[in-house]
Short mmCIF file of C-alpha atoms and ligand atoms in Angstrom, two decimals:
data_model
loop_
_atom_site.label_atom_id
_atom_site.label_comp_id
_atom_site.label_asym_id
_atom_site.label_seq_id
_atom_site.Cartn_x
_atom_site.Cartn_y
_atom_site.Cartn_z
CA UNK A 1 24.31 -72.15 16.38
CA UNK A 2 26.96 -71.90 13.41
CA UNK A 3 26.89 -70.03 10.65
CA UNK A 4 24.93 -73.10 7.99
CA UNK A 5 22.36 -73.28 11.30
CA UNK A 6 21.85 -69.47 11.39
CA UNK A 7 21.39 -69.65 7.24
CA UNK A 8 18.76 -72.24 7.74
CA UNK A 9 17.22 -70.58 10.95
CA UNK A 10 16.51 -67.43 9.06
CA UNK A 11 15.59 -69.12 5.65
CA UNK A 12 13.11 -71.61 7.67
CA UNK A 13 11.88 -67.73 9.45
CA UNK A 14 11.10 -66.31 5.71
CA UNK A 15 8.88 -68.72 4.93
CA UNK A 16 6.15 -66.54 7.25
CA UNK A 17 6.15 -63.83 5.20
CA UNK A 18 4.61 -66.56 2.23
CA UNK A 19 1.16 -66.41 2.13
CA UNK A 20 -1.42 -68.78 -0.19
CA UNK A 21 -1.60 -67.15 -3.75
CA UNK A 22 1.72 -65.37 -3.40
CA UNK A 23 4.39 -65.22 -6.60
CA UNK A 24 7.61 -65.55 -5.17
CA UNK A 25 10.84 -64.07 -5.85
CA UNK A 26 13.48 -67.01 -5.50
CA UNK A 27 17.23 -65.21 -4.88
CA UNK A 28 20.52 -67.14 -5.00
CA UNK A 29 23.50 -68.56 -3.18
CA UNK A 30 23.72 -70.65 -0.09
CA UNK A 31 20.99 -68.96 2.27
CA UNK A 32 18.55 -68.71 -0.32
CA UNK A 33 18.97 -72.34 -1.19
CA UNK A 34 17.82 -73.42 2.39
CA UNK A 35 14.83 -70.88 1.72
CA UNK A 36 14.42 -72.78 -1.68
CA UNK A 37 14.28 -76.22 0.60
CA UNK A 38 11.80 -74.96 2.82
CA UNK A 39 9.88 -73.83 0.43
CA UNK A 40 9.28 -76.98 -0.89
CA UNK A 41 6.56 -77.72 2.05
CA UNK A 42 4.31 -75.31 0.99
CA UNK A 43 4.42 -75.01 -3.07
CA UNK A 44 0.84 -76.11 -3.36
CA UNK A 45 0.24 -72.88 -1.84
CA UNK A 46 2.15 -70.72 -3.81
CA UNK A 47 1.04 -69.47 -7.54
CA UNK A 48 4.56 -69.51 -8.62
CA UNK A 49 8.16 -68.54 -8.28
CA UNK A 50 10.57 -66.33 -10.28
CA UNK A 51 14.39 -67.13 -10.07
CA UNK A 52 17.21 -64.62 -10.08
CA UNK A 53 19.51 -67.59 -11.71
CA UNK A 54 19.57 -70.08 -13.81
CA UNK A 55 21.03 -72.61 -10.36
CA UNK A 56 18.11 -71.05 -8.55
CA UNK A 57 15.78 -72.39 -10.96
CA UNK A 58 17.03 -75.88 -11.10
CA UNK A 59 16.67 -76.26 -7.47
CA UNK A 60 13.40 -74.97 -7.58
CA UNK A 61 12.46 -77.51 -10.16
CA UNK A 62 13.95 -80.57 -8.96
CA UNK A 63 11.82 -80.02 -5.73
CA UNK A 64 8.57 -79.50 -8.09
CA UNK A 65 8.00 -75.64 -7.88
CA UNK A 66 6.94 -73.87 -9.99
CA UNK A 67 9.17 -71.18 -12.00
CA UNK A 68 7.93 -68.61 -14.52
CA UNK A 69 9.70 -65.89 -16.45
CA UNK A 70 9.34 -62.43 -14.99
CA UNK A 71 8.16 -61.73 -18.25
CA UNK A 72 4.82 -63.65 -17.79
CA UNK A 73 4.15 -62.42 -14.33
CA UNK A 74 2.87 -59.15 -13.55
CA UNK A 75 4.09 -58.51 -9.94
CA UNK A 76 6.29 -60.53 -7.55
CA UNK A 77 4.75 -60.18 -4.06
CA UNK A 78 7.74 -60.96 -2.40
CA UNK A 79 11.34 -61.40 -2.81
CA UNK A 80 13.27 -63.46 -0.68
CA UNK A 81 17.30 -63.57 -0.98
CA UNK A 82 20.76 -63.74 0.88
CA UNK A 83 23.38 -61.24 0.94
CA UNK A 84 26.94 -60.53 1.08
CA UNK A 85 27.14 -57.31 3.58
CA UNK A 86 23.83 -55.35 5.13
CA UNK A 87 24.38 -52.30 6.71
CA UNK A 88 21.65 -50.95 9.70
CA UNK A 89 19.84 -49.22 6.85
CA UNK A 90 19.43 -52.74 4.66
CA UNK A 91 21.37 -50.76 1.90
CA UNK A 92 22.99 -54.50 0.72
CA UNK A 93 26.18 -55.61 -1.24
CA UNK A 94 25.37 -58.45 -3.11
CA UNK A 95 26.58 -60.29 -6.16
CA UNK A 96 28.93 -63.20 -4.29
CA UNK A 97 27.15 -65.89 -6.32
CA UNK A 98 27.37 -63.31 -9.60
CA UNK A 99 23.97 -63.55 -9.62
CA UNK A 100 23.68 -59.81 -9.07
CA UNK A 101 22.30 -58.35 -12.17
CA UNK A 102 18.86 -61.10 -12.25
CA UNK A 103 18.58 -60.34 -8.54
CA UNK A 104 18.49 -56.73 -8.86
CA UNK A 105 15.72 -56.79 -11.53
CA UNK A 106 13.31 -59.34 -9.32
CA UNK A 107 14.31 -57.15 -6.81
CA UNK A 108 12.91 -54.26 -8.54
CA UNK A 109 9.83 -55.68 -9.45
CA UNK A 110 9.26 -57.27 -5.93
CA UNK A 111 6.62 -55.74 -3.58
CA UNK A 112 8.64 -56.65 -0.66
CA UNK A 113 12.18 -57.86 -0.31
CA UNK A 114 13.04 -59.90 2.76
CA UNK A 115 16.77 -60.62 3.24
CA UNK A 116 18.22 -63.78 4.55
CA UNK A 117 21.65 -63.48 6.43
CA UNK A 118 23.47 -64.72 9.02
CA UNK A 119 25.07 -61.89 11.54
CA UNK A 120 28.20 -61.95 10.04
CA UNK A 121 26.94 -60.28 7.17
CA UNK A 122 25.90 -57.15 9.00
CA UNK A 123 28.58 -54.38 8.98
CA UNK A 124 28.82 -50.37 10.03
CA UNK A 125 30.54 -50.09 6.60
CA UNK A 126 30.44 -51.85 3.57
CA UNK A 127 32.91 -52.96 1.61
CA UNK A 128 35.01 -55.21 3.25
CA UNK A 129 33.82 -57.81 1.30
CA UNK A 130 34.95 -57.03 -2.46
CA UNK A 131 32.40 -55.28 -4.59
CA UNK A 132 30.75 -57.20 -7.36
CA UNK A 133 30.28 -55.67 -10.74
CA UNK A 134 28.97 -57.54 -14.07
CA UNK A 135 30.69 -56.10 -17.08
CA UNK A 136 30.35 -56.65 -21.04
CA UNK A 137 32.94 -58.15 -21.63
CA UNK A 138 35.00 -55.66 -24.29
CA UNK A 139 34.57 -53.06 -21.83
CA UNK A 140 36.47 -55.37 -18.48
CA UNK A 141 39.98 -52.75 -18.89
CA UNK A 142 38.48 -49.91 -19.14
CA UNK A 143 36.00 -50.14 -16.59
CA UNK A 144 38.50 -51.38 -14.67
CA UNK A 145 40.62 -48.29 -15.08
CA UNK A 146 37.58 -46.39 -14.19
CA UNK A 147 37.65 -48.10 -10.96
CA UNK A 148 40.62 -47.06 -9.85
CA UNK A 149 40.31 -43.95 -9.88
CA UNK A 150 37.34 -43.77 -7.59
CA UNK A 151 39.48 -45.67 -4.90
CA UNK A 152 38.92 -49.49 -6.16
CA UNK A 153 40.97 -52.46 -6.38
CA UNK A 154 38.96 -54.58 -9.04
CA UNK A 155 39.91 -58.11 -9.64
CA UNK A 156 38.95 -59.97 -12.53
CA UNK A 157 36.47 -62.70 -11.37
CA UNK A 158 38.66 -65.75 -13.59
CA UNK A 159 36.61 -68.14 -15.21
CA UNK A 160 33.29 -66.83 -14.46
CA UNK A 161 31.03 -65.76 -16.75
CA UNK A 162 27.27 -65.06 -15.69
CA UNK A 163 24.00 -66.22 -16.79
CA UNK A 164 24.14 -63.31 -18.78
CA UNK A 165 27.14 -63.64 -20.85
CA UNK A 166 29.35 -61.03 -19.00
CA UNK A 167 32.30 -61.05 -16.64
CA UNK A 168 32.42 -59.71 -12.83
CA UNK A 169 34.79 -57.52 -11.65
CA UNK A 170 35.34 -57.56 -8.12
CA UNK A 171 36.83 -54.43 -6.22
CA UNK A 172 38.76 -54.41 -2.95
CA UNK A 173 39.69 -51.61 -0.97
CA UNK A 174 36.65 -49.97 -1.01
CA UNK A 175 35.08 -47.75 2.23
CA UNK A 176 31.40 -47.46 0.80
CA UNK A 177 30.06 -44.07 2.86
CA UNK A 178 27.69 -43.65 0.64
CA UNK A 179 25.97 -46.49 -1.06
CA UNK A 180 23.49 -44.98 -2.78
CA UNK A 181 25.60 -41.91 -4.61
CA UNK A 182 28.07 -45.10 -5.13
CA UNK A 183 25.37 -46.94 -6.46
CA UNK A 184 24.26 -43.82 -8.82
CA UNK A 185 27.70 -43.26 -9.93
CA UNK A 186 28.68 -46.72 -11.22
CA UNK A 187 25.52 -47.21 -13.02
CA UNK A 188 26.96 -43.83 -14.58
CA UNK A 189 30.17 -45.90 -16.20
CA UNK A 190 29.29 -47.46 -19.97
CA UNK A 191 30.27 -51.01 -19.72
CA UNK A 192 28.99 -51.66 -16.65
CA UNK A 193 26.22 -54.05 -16.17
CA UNK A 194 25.03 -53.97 -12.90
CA UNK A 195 27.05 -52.92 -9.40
CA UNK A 196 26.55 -55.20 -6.45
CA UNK A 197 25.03 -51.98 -4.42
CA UNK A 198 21.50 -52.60 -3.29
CA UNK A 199 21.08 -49.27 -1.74
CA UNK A 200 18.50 -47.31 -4.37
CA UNK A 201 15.82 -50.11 -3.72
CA UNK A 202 17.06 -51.53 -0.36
CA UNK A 203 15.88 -54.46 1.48
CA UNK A 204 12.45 -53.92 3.52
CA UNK A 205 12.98 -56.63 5.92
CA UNK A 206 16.52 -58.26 7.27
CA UNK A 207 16.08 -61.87 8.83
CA UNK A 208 19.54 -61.63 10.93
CA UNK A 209 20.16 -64.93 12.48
CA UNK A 210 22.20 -64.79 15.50
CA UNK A 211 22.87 -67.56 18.19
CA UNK A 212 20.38 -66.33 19.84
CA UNK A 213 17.54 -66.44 16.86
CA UNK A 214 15.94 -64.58 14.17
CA UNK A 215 16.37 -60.74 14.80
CA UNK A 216 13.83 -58.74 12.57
CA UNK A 217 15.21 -55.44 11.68
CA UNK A 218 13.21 -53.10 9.57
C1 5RP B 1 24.48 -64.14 -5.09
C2 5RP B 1 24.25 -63.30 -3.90
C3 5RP B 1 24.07 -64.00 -2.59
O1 5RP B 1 22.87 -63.59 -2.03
C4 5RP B 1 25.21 -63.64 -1.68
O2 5RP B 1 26.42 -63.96 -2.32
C5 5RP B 1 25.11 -64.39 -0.35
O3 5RP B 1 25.34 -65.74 -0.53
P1 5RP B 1 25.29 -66.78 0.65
O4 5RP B 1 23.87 -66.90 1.09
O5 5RP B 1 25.83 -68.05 0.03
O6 5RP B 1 26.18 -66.28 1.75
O7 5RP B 1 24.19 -62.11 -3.94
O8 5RP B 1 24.74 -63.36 -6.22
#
């Protein structure tokens, strides 16, 4: 299997953890658009979705599923989404698609959160992959100076703004230890949005596809 088959093997595997009557949280990016494909043959069982961005949503439409605001659901049963590193504890990075800050509030409000991955997403340590961070925008230089001096790297994200108006910073050079005090202490810097660390409400379930199959790690 290559990498697209693995994303499809593990989106098509997600699709068990759907039940009739569910409302589903619909993340973004590559993986989670297979998910969004196959989830298309069963919307008549579904109640509804909610999608972490505005591309999700469109996709979710033009296959005739349903998408309500979080605002006008009360819980999301499950949330199903893709991300950019995973370590053995499901603490995630995420953020690739700059999606991030949408995804960590469905995330939040989900039940359960199933993650869809291929295994080259699964590392001992994260951060090779360069941390995302939505910013306000008047704030980009000096939380950018902030970032240096706990270690980072951050590179403006050119040309990108998100669904929410900001910029994303993304930071090389980082050895992430620690997600969660990470996590705690970028949430700690004003200007910052959201940080691409989903280690304070981790996944509960990662669908790892491999060449083999689906692993299930919990
Ligand atoms: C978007 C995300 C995505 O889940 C992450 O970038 C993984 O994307 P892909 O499934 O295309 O590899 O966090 O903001």
């Amino acid at each position: 299997m290559n990498q697209d088959e693995m994303k499809k093997a593990v989106a098509k595997a997600a699709i068990d953890y759907i039940k009739p009557g569910m409302t589903v949280g619909v993340g973004t990016g590559s993986t989670a658009n297979y998910f969004i494909d196959e989830l298309a043959g069963i919307k008549g069982q579904i109640e509804t979705t909610v999608a972490s961005s505005e591309a999700s949503a469109v996709r979710l439409k033009g296959h005739g599923i349903p998408v309500e605001e979080l605002n006008m659901v009360s819980v999301i049963d499950v949330y199903v989404d893709g991300a950019d590193e995973s370590n053995k504890y499901l603490h995630l990075m995420k953020g690739g698609g700059g999606a991030l800050t949408r995804e960590k509030i469905v995330a939040a409000v989900s039940k359960q959160f199933v993650c869809i991955a291929d295994e080259s997403k699964l590392v001992d340590i994260m951060g090779e992959f360069p941390l995302p961070i939505e910013v306000i925008p008047m704030a980009r230089s000096y939380v950018a100076r902030e970032l240096v001096k706990l270690g980072g790297q951050p590179a403006y994200r050119e040309g990108f703004i998100t669904d929410n108006g900001n910029v994303i910073l993304d930071v090389h050079g980082l050895q992430i230890m620690n997600p969660v005090e990470l996590e705690q202490t970028l949430n700690n810097i004003a200007g910052i949005v959201t940080n691409g660390l989903f280690a304070m409400r981790p996944a509960d379930v990662l669908l790892l596809g491999t060449p083999g199959g689906v692993k299930t790690i919990t």
